[in-house]
Tab-separated table of C-alpha atoms in Angstrom:
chain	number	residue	atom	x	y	z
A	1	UNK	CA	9.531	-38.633	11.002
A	2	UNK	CA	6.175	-40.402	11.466
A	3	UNK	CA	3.105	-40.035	9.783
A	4	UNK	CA	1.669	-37.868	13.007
A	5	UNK	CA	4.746	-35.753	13.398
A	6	UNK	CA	4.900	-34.618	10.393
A	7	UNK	CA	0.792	-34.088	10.316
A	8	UNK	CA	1.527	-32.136	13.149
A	9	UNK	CA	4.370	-30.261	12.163
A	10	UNK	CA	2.331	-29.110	8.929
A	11	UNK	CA	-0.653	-27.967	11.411
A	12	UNK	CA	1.653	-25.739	13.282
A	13	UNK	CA	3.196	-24.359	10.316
A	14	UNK	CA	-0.630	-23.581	8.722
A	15	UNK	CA	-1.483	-22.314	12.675
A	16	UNK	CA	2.111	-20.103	12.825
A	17	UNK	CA	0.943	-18.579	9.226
A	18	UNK	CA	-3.138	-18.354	9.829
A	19	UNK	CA	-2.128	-16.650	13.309
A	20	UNK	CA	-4.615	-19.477	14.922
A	21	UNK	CA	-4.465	-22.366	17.105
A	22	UNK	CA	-3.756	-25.878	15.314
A	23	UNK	CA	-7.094	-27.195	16.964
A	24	UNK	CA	-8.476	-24.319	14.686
A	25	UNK	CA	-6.488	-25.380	12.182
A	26	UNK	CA	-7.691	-28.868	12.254
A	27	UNK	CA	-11.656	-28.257	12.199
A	28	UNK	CA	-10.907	-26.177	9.405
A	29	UNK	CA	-9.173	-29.018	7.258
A	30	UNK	CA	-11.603	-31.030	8.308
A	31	UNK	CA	-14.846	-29.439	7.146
A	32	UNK	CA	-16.735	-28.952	10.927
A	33	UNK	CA	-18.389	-26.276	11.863
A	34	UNK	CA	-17.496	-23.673	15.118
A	35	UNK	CA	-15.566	-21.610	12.437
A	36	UNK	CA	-15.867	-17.892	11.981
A	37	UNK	CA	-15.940	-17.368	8.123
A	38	UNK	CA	-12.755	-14.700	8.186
A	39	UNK	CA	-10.563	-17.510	10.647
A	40	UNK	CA	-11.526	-20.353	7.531
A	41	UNK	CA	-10.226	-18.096	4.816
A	42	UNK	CA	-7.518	-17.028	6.757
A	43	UNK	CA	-6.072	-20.755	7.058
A	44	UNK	CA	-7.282	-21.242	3.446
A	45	UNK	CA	-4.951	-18.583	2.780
A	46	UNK	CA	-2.152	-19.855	4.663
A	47	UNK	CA	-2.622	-23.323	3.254
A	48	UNK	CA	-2.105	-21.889	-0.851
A	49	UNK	CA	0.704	-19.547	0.552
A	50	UNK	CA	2.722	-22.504	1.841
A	51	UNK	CA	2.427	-24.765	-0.978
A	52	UNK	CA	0.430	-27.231	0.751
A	53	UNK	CA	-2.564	-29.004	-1.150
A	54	UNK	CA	-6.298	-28.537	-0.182
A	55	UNK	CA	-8.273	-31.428	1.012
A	56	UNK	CA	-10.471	-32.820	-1.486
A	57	UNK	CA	-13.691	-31.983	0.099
A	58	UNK	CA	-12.163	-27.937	0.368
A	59	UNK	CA	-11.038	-27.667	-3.229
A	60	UNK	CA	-14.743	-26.540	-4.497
A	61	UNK	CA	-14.612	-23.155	-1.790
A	62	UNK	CA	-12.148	-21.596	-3.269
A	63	UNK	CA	-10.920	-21.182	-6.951
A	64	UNK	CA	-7.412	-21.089	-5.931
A	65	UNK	CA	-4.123	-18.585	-6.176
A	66	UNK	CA	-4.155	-15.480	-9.090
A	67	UNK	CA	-0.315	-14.154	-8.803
A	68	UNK	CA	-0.324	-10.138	-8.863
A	69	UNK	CA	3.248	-9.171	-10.497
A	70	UNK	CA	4.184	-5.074	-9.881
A	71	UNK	CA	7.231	-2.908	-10.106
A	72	UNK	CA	8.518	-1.443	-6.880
A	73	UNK	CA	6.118	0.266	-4.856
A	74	UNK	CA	7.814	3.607	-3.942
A	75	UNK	CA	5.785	4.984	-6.913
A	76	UNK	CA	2.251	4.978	-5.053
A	77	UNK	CA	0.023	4.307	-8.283
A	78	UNK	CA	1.727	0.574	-7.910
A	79	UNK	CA	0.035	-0.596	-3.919
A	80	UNK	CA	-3.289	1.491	-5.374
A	81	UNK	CA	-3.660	-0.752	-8.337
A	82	UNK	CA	-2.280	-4.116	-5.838
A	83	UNK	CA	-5.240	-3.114	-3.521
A	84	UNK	CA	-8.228	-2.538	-6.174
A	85	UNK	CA	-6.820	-5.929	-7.539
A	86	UNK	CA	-6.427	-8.047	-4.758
A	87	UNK	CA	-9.925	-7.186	-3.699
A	88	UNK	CA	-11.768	-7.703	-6.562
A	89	UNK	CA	-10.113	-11.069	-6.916
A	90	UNK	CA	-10.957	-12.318	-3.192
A	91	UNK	CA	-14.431	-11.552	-3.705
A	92	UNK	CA	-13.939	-14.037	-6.962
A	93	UNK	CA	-12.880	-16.833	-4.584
A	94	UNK	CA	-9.316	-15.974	-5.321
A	95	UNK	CA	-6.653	-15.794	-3.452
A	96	UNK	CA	-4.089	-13.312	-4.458
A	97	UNK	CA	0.026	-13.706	-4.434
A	98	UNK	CA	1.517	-10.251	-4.329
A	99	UNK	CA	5.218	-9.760	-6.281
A	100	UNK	CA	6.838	-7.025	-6.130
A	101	UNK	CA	9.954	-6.175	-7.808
A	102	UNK	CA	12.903	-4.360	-6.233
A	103	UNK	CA	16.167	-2.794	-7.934
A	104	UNK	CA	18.823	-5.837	-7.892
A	105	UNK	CA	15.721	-8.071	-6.248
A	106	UNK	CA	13.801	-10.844	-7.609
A	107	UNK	CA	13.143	-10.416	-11.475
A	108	UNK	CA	9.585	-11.050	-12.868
A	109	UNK	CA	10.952	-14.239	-14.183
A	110	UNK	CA	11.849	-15.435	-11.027
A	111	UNK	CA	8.263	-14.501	-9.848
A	112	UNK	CA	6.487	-16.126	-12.584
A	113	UNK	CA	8.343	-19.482	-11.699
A	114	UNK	CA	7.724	-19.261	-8.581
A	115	UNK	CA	3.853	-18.412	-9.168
A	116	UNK	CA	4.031	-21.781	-11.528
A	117	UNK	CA	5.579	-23.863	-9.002
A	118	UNK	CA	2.072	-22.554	-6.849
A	119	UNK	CA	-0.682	-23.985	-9.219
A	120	UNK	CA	-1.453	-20.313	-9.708
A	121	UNK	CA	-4.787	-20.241	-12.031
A	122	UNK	CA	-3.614	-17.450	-13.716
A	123	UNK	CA	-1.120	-14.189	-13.420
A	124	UNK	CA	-2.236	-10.259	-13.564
A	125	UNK	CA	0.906	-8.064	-14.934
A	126	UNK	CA	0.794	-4.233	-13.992
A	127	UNK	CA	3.376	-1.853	-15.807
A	128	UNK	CA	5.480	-5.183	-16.508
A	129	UNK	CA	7.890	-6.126	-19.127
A	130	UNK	CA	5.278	-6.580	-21.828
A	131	UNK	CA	5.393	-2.494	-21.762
A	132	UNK	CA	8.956	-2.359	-22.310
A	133	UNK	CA	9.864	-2.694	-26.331
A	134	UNK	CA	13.190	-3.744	-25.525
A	135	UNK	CA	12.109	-6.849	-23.765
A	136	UNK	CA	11.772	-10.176	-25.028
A	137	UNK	CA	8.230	-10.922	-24.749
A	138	UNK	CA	8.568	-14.266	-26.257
A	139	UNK	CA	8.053	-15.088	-22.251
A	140	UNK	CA	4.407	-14.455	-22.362
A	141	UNK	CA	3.753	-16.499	-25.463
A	142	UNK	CA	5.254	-19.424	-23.856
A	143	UNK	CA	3.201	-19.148	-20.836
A	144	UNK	CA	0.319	-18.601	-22.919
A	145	UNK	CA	1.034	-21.919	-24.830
A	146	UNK	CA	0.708	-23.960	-21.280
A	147	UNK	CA	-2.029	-22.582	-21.202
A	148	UNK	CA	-1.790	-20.292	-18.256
A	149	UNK	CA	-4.490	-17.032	-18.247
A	150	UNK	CA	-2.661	-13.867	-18.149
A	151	UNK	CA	-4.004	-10.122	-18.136
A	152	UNK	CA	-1.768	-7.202	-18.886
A	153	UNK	CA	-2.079	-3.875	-17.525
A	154	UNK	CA	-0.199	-0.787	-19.258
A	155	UNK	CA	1.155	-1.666	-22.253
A	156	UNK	CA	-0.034	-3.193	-25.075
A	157	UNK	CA	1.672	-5.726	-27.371
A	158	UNK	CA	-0.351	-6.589	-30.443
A	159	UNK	CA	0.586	-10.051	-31.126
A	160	UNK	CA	0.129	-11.454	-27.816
A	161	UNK	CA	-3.293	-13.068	-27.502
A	162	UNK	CA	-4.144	-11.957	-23.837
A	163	UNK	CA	-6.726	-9.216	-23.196
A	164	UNK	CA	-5.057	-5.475	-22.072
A	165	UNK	CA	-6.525	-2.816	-19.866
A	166	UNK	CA	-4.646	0.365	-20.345
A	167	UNK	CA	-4.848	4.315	-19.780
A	168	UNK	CA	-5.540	6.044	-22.847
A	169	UNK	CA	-2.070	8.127	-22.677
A	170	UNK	CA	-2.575	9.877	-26.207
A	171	UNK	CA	-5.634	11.149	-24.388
A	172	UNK	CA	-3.616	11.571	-21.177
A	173	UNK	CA	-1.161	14.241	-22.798
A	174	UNK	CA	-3.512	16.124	-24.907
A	175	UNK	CA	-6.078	17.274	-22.140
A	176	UNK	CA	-2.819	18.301	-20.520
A	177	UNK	CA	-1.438	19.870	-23.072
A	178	UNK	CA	-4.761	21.545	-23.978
A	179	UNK	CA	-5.156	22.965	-19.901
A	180	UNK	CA	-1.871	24.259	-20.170
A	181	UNK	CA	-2.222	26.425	-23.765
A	182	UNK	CA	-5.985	27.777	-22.751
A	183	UNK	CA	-4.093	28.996	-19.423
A	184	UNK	CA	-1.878	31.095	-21.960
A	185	UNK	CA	1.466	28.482	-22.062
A	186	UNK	CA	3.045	27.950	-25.436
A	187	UNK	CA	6.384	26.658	-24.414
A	188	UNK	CA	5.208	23.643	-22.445
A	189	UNK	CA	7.949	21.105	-22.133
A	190	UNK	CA	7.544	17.424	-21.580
A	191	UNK	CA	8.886	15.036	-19.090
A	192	UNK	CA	8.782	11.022	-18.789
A	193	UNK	CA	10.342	7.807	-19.037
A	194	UNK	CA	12.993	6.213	-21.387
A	195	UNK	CA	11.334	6.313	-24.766
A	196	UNK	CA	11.706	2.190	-25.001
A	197	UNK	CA	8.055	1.475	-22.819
A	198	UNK	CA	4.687	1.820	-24.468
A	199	UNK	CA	2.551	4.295	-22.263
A	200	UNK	CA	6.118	6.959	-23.051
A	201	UNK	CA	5.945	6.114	-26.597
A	202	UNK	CA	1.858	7.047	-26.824
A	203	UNK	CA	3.053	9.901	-24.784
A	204	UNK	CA	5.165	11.353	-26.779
A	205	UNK	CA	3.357	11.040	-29.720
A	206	UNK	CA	0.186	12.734	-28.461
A	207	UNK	CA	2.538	15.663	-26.647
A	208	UNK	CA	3.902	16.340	-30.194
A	209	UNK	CA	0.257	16.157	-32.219
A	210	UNK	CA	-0.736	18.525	-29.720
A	211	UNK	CA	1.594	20.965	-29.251
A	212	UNK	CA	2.054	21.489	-33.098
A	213	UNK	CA	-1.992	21.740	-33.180
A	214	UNK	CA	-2.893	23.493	-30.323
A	215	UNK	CA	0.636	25.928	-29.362
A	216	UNK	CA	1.427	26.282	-33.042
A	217	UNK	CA	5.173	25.171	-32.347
A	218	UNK	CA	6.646	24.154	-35.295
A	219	UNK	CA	8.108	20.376	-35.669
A	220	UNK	CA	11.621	21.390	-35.424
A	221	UNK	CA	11.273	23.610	-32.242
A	222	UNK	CA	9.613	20.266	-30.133
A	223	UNK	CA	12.959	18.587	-30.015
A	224	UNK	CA	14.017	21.262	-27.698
A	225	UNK	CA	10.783	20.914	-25.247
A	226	UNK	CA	10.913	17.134	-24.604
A	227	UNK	CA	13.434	15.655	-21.843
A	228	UNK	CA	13.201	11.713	-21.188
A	229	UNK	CA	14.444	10.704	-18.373
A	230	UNK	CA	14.531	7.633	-15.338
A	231	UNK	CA	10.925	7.481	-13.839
A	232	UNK	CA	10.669	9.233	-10.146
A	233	UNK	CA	11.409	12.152	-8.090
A	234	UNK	CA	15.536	12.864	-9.271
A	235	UNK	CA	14.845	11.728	-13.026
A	236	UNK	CA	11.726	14.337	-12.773
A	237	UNK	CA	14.080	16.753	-11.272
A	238	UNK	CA	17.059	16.838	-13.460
A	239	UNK	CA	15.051	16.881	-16.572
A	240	UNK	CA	12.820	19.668	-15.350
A	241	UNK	CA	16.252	21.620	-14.293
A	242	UNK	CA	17.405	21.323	-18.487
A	243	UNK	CA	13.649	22.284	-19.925
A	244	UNK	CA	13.698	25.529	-17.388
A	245	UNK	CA	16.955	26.558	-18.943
A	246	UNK	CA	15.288	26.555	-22.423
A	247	UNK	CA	12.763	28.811	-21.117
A	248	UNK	CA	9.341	26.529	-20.512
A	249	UNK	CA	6.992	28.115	-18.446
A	250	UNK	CA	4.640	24.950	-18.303
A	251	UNK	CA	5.667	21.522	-18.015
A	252	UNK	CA	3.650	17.701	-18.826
A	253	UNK	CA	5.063	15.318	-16.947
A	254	UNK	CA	5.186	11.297	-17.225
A	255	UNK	CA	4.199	10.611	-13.475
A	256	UNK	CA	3.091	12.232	-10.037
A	257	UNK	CA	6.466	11.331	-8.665
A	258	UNK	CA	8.553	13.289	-11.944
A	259	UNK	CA	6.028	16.325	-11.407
A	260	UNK	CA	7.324	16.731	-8.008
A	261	UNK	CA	10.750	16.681	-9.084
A	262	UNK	CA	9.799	19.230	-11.490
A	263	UNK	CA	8.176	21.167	-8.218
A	264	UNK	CA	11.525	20.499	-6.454
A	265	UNK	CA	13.634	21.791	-9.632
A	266	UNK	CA	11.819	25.173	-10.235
A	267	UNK	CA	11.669	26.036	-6.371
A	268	UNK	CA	15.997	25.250	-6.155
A	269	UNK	CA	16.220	27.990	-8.730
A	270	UNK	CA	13.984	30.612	-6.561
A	271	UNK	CA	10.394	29.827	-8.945
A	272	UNK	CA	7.433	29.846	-7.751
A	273	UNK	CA	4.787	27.120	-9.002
A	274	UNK	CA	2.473	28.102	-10.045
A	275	UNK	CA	3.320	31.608	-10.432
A	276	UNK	CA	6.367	31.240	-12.759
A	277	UNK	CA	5.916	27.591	-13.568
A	278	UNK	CA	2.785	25.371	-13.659
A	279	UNK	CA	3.506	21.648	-13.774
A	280	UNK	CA	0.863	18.867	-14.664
A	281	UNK	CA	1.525	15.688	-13.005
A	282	UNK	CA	-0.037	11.738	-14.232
A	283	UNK	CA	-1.680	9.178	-12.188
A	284	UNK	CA	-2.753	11.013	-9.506
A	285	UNK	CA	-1.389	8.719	-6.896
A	286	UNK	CA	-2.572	9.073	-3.299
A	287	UNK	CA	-1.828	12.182	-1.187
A	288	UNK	CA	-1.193	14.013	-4.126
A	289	UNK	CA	-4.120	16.251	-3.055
A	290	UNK	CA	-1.947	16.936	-0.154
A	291	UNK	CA	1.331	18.181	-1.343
A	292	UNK	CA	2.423	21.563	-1.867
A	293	UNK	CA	0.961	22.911	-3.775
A	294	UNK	CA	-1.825	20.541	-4.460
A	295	UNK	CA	-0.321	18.753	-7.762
A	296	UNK	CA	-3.208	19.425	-10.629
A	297	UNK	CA	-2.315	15.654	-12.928
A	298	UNK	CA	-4.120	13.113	-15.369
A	299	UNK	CA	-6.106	10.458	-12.959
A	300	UNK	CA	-5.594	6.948	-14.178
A	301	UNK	CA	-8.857	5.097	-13.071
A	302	UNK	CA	-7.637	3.346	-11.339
A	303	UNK	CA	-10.470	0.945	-9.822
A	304	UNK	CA	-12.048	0.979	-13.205
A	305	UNK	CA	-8.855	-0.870	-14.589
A	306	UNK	CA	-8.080	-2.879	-12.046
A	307	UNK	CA	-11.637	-4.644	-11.895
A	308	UNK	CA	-11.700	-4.983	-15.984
A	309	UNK	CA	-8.636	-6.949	-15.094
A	310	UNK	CA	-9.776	-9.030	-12.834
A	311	UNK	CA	-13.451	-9.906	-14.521
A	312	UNK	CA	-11.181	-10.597	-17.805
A	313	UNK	CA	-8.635	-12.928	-15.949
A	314	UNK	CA	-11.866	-15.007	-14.456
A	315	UNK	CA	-13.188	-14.993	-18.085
A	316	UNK	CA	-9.920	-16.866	-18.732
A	317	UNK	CA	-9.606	-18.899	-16.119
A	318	UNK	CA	-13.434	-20.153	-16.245
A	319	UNK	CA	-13.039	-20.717	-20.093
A	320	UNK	CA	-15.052	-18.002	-21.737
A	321	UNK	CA	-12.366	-16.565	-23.417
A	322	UNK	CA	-12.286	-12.827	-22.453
A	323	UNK	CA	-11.392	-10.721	-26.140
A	324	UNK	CA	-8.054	-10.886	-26.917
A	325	UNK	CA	-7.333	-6.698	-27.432
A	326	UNK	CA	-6.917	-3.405	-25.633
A	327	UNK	CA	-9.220	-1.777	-23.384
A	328	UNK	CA	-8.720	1.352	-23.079
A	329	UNK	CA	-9.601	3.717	-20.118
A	330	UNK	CA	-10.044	7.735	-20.468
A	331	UNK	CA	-8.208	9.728	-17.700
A	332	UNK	CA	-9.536	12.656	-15.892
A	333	UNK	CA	-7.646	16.135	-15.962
A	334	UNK	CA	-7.899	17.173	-12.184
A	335	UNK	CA	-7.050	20.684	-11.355
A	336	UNK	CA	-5.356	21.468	-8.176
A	337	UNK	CA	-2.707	24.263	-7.425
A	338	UNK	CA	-0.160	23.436	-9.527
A	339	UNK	CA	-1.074	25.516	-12.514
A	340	UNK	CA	-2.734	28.654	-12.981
A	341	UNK	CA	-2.380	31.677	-15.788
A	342	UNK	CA	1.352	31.654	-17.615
A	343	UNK	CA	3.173	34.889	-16.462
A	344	UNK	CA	2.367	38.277	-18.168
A	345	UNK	CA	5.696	37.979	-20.031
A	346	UNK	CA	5.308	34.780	-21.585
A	347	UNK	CA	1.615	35.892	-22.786
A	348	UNK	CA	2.918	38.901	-23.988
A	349	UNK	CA	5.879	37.452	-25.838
A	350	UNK	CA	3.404	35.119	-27.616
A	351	UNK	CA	1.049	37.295	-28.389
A	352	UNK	CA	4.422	39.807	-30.124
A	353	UNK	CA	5.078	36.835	-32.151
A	354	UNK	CA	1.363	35.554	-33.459
């Protein structure tokens, strides 16, 4: 192919991607004016997505691609985090690569190559494999080694020098621990994720401290109250089925999307929530305002977190070395309809027993 085919054939690729003509194309690559500012980033954009290398004189307008690794995003906390984030880092002059991760899809490995393969300038992880205990993280330290700036988000791993923005989830399940017992619950059962990820570890931990402190169950009677399960809807669900045969009239779940499970769970059996069961949710992904009832939960904040990401990532990438530790966000206990006063008999049974 000659030298002007193939020019062309990369113009109509760049036009095909920008949604623009290749006479567009072509005053943006080279530098004239006539250009509305949103159709020059939008061929910018096109020219990082498809691997093709900036002219010199273009190199200086933008500081290049950030890759944005999340889970799967049936659980709704995951696009709300992907939207704060890729925001915050166009208004940086970056240009954001979005991988998400499917059952049986493209592992986080296979992203990060690809992301290398891209030039990225650095990589933003949410809810990734550093959380998981199990995992090798030895993958990190590598890519810190090259050196390529990384942020974590939700879940920490101490000898991993890369700055982390987390929920405080100790925090998380003691206000919701501590809403349930002044509404009169003492058996308040918890529900999350496999006990091998960090945020269900701090979880855990905090459910325990507080329901020995503040509901005055003994050690050996929490074994009973806790049921870890698979994160979402059916995992929320079955474990909420086994907690409600054990007699739980209030119930701390690990996310929004296990709460409704729990919701789903008591109503099978003929309860009413939050008349005979009141169920505290976590995240407070979007629309949970709207379901029914109205799901009361621990708000991550969100926006908070994902632009301390972002501003530490730059940090990296510019040089100035963003601290190398945890930050840690405080959630919000939001009250919706989900909860309310524990039934007469389970007040009355406590109060038999104190």
């Amino acid at each position: 192919m000659s030298y002007s085919a193939a020019m062309r054939a990369r113009l109509s690729d760049i036009a095909r991607q920008a949604d623009v003509s290749e006479a567009t194309v072509s005053r943006v690559l080279n530098d004239r004016p006539g250009v509305a500012a949103e159709t020059r980033q939008a061929v910018l954009t096109a020219l990082d997505v498809l691997g093709y290398e900036r002219p010199a004189r273009l190199r200086k307008r933008s500081a290049g691609l950030v890759g944005l690794v999340v889970p799967e995003l049936d659980n709704p906390i995951f696009p709300a985090f992907a939207q704060v984030i890729e925001s915050t880092l166009a208004q940086s002059g970056f240009t954001p690569v979005l991988c998400t991760q499917t059952a049986g899809g493209v592992t986080e490995d296979e992203y990060v190559e690809m992301l290398l393969d891209r030039q990225v300038s650095g990589i933003v992880f949410v809810s990734g494999l550093h959380a998981d205990t199990a995992a090798n993280h030895d993958r990190y330290r590598a890519l810190l080694a090259r050196p390529m700036p990384v942020v974590m988000i939700n879940g920490y791993v101490p000898d991993i020098g890369a700055p982390f923005v987390s929920c405080d989830d100790r925090e998380a399940a003691e206000l919701a621990v501590a809403h349930l017992v002044a509404l009169g619950h003492r058996r308040i059962g918890l529900i999350t994720g496999p006990d091998r990820f960090v945020p269900v570890q701090r979880k855990v931990a905090a459910w325990r401290a507080a329901m020995t402190r503040l509901a005055g169950v003994s050690e050996t009677d929490l074994g009973a109250l806790a049921e870890l399960s698979l994160f979402g809807v059916e995992g929320g669900e079955a474990a909420a089925g086994r907690l409600l045969d054990r007699g739980v009239t209030g119930m701390v779940c690990g996310s929004d999307l296990m709460a409704l499970g729990a919701v789903r769970a008591a109503r099978q059996r003929g309860l009413s929530v939050p008349d005979s069961l009141s169920v505290v949710g976590f995240d407070d992904s979007p629309l949970m305002a709207f379901t029914d009832p109205p799901l009361t939960t621990m708000r991550q904040p969100v926006t908070a977190m994902a632009v301390a990401a972002v501003r530490a990532l730059v940090d990296e990438i510019n040089g100035h070395g963003a601290p190398h530790s945890e930050y840690l966000f405080r959630p919000e206990l939001v009250v919706r309809g989900s909860t309310a006063v524990a039934p007469s008999s389970a007040r009355l049974a406590y109060a038999r027993s104190a």
